[in-house]
Tab-separated table of C-alpha atoms and ligand atoms in Angstrom:
chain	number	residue	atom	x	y	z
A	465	UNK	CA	117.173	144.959	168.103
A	466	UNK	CA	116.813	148.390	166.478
A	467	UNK	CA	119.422	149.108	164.162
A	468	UNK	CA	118.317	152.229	162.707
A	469	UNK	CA	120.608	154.054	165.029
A	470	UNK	CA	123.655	152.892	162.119
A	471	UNK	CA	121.607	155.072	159.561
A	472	UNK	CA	123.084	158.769	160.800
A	473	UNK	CA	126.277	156.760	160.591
A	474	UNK	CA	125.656	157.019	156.778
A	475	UNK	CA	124.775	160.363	156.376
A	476	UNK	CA	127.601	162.154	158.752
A	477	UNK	CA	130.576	159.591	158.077
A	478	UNK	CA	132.447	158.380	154.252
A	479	UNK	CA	135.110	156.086	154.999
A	480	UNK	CA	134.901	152.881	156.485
A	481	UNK	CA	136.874	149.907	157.721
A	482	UNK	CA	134.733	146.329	158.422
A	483	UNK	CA	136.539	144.018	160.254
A	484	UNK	CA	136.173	140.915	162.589
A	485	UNK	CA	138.571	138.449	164.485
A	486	UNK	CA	141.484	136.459	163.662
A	487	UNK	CA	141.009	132.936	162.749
A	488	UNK	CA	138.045	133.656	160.810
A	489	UNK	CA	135.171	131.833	160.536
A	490	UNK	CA	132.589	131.661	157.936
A	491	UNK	CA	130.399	134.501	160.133
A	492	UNK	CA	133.623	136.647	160.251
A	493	UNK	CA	134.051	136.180	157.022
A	494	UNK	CA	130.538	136.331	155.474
A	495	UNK	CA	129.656	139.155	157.472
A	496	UNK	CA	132.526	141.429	156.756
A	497	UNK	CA	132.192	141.108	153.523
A	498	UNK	CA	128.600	141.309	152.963
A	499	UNK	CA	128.659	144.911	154.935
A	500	UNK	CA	131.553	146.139	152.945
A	501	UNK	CA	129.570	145.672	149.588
A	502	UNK	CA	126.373	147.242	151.142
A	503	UNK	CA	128.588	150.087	152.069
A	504	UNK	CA	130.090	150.115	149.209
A	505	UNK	CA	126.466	150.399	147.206
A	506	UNK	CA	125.086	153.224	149.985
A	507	UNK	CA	128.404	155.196	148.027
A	508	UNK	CA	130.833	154.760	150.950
A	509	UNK	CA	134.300	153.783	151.173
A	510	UNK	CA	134.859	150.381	152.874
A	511	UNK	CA	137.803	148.338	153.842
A	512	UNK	CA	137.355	144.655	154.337
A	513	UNK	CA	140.532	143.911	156.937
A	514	UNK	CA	140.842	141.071	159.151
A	515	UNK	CA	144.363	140.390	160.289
A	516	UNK	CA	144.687	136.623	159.488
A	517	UNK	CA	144.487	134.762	156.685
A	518	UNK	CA	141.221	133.871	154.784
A	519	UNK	CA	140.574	129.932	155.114
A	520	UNK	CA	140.678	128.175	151.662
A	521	UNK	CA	137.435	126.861	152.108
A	522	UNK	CA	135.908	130.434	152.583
A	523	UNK	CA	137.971	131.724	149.272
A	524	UNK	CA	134.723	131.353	147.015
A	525	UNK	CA	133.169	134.054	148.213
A	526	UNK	CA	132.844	136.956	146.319
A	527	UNK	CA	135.558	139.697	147.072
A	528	UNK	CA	137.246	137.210	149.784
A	529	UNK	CA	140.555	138.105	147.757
A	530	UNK	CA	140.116	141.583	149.214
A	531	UNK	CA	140.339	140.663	152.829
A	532	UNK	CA	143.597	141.742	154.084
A	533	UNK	CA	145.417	142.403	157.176
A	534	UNK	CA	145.821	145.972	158.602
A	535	UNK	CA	148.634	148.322	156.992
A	536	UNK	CA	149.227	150.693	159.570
A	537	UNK	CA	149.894	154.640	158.104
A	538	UNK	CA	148.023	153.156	154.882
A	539	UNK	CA	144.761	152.201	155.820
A	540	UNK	CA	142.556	155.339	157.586
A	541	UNK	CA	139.249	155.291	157.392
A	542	UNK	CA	136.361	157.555	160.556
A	543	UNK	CA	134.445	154.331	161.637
A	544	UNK	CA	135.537	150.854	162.276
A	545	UNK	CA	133.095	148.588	162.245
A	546	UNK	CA	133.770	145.139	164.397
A	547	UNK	CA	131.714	142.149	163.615
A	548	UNK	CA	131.579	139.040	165.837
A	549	UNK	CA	134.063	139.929	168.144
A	550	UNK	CA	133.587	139.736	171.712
A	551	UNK	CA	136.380	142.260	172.862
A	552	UNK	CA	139.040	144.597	171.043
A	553	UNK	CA	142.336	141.678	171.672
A	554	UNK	CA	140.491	139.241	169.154
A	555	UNK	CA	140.662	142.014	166.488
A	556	UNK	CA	144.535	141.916	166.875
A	557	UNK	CA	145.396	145.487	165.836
A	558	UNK	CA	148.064	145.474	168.067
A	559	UNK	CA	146.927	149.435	169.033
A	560	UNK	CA	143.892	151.187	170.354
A	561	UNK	CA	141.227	150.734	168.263
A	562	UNK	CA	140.741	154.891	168.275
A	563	UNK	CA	144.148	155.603	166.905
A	564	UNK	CA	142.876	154.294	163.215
A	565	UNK	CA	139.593	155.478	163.275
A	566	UNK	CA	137.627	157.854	165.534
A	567	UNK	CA	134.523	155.974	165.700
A	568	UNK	CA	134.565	152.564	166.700
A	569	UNK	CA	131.074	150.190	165.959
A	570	UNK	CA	130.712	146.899	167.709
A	571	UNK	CA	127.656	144.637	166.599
A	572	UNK	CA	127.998	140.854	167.881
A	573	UNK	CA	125.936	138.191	168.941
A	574	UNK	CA	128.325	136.845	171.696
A	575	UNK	CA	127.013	136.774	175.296
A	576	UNK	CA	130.086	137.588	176.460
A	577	UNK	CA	131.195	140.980	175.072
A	578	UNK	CA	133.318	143.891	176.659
A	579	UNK	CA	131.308	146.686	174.745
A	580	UNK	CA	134.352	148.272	173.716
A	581	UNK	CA	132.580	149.817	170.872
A	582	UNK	CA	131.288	153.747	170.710
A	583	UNK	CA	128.162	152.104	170.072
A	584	UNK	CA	127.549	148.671	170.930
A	585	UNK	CA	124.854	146.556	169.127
A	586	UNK	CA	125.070	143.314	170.563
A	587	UNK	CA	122.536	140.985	171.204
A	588	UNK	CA	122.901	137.005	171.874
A	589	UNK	CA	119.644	136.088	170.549
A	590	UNK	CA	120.654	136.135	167.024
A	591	UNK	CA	121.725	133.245	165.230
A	592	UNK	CA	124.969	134.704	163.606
A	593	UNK	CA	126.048	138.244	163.116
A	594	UNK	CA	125.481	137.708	159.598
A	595	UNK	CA	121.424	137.342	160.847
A	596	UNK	CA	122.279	141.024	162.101
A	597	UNK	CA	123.454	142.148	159.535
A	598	UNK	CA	120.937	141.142	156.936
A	599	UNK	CA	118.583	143.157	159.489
A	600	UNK	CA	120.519	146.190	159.465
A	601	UNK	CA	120.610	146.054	155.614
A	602	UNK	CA	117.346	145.771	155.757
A	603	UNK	CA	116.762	148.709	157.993
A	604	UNK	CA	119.336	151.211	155.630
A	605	UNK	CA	116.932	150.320	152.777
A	606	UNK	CA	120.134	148.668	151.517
A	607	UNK	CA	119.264	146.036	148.602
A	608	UNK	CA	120.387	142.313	149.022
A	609	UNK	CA	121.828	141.148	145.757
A	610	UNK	CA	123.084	138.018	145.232
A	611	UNK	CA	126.801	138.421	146.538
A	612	UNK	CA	125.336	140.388	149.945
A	613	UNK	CA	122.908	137.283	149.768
A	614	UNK	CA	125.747	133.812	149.738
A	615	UNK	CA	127.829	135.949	152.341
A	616	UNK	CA	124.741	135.868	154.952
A	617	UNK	CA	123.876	132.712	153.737
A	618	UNK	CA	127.506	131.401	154.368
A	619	UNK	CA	127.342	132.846	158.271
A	620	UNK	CA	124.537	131.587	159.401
A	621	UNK	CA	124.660	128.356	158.199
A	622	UNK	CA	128.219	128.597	159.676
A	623	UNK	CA	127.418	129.565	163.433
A	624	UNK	CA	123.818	127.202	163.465
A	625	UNK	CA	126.342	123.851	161.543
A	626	UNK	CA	123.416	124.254	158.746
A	627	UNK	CA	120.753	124.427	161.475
A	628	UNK	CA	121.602	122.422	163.569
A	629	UNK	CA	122.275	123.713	166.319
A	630	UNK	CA	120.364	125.192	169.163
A	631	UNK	CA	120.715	128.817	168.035
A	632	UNK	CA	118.587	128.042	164.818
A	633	UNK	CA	114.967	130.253	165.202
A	634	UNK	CA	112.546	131.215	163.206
A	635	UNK	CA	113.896	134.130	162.228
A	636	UNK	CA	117.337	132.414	160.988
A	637	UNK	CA	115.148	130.418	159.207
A	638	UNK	CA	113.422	133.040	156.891
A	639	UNK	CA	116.295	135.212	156.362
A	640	UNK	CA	117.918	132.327	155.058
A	641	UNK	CA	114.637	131.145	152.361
A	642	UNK	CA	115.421	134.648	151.369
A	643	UNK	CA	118.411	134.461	150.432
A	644	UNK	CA	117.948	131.267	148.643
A	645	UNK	CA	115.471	133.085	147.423
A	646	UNK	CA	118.216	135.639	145.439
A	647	UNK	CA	119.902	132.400	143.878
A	648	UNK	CA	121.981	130.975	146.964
A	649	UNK	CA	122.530	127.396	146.084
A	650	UNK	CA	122.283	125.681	149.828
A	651	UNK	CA	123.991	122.342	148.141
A	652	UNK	CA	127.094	124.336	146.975
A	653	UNK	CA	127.332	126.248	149.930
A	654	UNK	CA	127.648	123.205	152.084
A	655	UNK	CA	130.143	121.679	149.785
A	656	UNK	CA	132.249	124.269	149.939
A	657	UNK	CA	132.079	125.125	153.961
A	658	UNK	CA	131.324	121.677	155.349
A	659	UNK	CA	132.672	118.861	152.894
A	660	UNK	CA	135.536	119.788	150.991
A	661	UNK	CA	138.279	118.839	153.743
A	662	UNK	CA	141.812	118.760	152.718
A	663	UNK	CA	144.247	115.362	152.832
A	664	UNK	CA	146.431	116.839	155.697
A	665	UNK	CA	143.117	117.815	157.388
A	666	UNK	CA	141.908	114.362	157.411
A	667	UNK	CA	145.433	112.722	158.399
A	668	UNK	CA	145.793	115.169	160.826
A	669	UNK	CA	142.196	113.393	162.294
A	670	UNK	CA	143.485	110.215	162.310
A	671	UNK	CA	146.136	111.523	164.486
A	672	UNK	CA	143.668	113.340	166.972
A	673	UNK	CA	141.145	110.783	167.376
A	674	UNK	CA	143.734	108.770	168.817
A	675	UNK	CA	143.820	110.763	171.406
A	676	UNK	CA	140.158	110.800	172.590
A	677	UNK	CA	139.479	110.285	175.891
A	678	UNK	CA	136.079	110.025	177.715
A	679	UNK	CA	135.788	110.682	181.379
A	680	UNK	CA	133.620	111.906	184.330
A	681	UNK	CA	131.348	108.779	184.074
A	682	UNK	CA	130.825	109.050	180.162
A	683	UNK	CA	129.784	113.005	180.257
A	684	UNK	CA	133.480	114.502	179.352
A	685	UNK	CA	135.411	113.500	175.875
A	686	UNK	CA	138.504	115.003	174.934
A	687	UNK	CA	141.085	115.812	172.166
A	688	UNK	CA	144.684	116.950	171.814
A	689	UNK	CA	145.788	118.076	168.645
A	690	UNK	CA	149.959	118.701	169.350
A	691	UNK	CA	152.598	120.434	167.788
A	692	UNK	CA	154.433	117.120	166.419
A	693	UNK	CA	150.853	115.954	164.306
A	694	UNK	CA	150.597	119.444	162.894
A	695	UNK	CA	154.128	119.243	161.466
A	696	UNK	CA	153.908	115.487	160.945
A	697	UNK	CA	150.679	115.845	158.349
A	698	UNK	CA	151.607	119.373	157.221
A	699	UNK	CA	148.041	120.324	158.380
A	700	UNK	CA	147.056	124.088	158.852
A	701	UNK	CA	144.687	125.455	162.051
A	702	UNK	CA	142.047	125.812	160.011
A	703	UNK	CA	142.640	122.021	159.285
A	704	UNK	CA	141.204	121.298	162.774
A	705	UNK	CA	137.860	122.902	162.193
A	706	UNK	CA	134.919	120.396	163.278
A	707	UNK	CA	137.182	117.561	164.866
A	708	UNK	CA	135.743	118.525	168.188
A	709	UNK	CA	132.070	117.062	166.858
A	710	UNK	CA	133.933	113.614	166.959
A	711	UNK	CA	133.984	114.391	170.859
A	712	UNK	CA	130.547	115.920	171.472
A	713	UNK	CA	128.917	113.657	169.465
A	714	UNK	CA	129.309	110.867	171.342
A	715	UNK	CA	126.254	109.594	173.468
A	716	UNK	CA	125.987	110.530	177.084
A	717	UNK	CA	128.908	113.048	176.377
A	718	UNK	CA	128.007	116.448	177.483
A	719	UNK	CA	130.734	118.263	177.607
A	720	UNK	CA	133.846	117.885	174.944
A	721	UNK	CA	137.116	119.600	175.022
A	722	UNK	CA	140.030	119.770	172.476
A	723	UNK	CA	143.229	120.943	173.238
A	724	UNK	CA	145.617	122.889	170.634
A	725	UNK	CA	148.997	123.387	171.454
A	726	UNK	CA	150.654	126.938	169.890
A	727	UNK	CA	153.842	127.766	168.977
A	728	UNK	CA	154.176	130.271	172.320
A	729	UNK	CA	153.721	127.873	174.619
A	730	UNK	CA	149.905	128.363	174.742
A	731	UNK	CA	147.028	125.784	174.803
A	732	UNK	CA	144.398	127.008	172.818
A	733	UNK	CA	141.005	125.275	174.377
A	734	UNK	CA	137.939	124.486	172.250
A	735	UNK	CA	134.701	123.393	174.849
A	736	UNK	CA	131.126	122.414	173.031
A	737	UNK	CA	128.293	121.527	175.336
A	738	UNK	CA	125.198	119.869	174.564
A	739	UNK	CA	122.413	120.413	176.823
A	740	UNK	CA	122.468	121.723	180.446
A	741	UNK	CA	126.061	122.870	180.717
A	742	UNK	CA	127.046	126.917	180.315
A	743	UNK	CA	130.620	126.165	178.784
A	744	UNK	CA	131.181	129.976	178.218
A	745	UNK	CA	130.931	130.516	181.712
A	746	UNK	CA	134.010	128.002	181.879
A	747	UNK	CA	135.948	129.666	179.017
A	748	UNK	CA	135.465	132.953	180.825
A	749	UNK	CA	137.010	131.275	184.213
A	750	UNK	CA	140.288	131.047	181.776
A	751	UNK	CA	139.976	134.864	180.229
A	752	UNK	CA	138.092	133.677	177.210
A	753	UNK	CA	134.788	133.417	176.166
A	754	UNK	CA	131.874	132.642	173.699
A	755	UNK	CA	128.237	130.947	173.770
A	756	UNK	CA	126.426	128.595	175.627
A	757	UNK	CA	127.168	126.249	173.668
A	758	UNK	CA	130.191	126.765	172.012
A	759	UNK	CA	133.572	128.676	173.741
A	760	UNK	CA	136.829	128.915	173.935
A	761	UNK	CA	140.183	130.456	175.414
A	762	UNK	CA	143.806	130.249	175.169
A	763	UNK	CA	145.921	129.282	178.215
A	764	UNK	CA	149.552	128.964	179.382
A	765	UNK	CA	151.021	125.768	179.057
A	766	UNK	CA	152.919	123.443	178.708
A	767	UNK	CA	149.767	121.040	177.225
A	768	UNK	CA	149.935	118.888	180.371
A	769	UNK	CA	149.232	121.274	182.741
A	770	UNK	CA	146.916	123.193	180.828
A	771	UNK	CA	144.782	120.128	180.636
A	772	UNK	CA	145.248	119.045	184.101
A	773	UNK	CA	143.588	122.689	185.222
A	774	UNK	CA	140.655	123.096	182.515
A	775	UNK	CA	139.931	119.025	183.120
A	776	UNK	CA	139.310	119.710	186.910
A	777	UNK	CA	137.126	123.002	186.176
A	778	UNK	CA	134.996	120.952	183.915
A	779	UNK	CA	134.763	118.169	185.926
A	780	UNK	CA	133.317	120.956	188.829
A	781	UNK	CA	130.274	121.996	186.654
A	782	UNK	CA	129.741	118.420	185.820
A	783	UNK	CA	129.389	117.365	189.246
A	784	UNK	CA	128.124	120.055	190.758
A	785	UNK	CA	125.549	120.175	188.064
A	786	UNK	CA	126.691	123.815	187.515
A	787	UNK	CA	124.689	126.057	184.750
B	1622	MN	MN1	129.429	134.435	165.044
């Protein structure tokens, strides 16, 4: 992908606000805030907003304290740029995107996206949007110090689970040396993204593996994570980050599902394939989206019947051998 198209965005526009979806993850995260320093060194203004929380385990990253949800009449800026969102709703500004800033940017790496940007770089063949990033740095002649450097380091390793996964290429690969390269210590990255889990977080497990279920001949497992365990273990979302490996994991399993009931009455659906399956085809069935791989959407409830409808969709592709 070309991204020397951003580079008369530097030279006819000043102000800047970097943002990405709610629940953040680590490429959210990473991302925004590596492109808010670079903008910051290329003499701009930038505004690192995301309107969620940060996740604890993402707090060690330089400037993370500076993330902050949108204050409306207070924060103006001529270009928003949107990382790693697939449409405007994930963003959750709660207005039209044009009302805060003129100019709206969208680079993602989602194959699903609604191009709501001005100008849209998206591309699914990158690892992480953090991998675009670091080549759109690269092409504003912007240098990579070491905070730019454990940001990009911290969303790719998030989006490929440390390489694992089948988005990790060649090119994810050597962008990463690179960084490591600048002083990015891999070991204390993945202690702090992957390891560190907090007590409620692993209570809260215990809780949801109870609930697995495997189905469709051995190729569907599935999780429920309910209102009741969140308040019994005190557990936060963010708590429930990876549990749906337990599922996937498992052999013969190709498809696994975990269910999240929500406050409003919503199920929010996590699906992870593992070979031959298109799961964001599924997700998009239900108004979401995501990757191959990995998707998601949010549906009406209650939990029952939410499950009941998403179980019989997956169980279509399964036996229809769908892709
Ligand atoms: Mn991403």
């Amino acid at each position: 992908m070309d991204f020397s198209i951003f580079k008369s965005l530097l030279t006819e526009y000043n102000s800047f606000i970097v943002t990405s979806h709610v629940m953040p993850d680590g490429d959210a995260i990473g991302s925004v805030l590596a492109l808010t320093m670079a903008l910051e060194k290329a003499g701009k203004r930038a505004l690192p907003v995301i309107n969620d929380a940060v996740p604890k385990k993402y707090r060690f990253l330089p400037r993370s304290q500076n993330v902050r949800p949108f204050i409306p009449e207070v924060d103006k800026a001529e270009v928003m740029v949107c990382l790693d969102s697939g449409d405007s709703e994930r963003l959750e500004f709660k207005r039209d995107l044009r009302d805060i800033c003129p100019l709206v940017v969208n680079i993602d790496h989602h194959r699903s996206n609604s191009m709501y940007g001005d100008l849209n770089l998206v591309d699914d063949s990158y690892s992480s949007v953090g991998e675009m990033v670091y080549f759109l740095l690269k092409s504003l002649d912007i240098n990579i110090d070491y905070d730019i450097a454990i940001c990009l380091y911290t969303s790719i390793i998030t989006d490929t689970g440390s390489v694992k996964y089948s988005n990790t290429t060649p090119s994810c690969l050597r962008v990463l040396a690179e960084l490591v390269e600048l002083g990015v210590r891999p070991d204390i990255v993945n202690r702090e993204v992957f390891e560190k889990k907090s007590l409620e977080s692993v209570m809260l497990l215990k809780e949801v593996l109870g609930t697995l279920k495997v189905s469709a001949g051995g190729k569907l497992a599935y999780m429920t994570v309910t209102k009741d365990m969140m308040i019994k273990t005190g557990a936060r979302e963010e708590d429930t980050d990876g549990f749906i490996n337990y599922a996937r994991e498992i052999e013969g399993v190709e498809v696994a599902i975990i269910f999240k009931e929500q406050d409003n009455l919503k199920v929010k659906v996590g699906f992870r394939a593992n070979q031959w399956v298109d799961v964001s085809k599924i997700a998009e069935e239900f108004g979401g989206g995501g990757h191959v791989k990995a998707a998601g959407c949010t549906v009406k409830g209650p939990l029952d019947k939410a499950q009941e409808l998403i179980l019989a969709s997956v169980n279509k592709y399964l036996k229809e051998g769908l892709q």
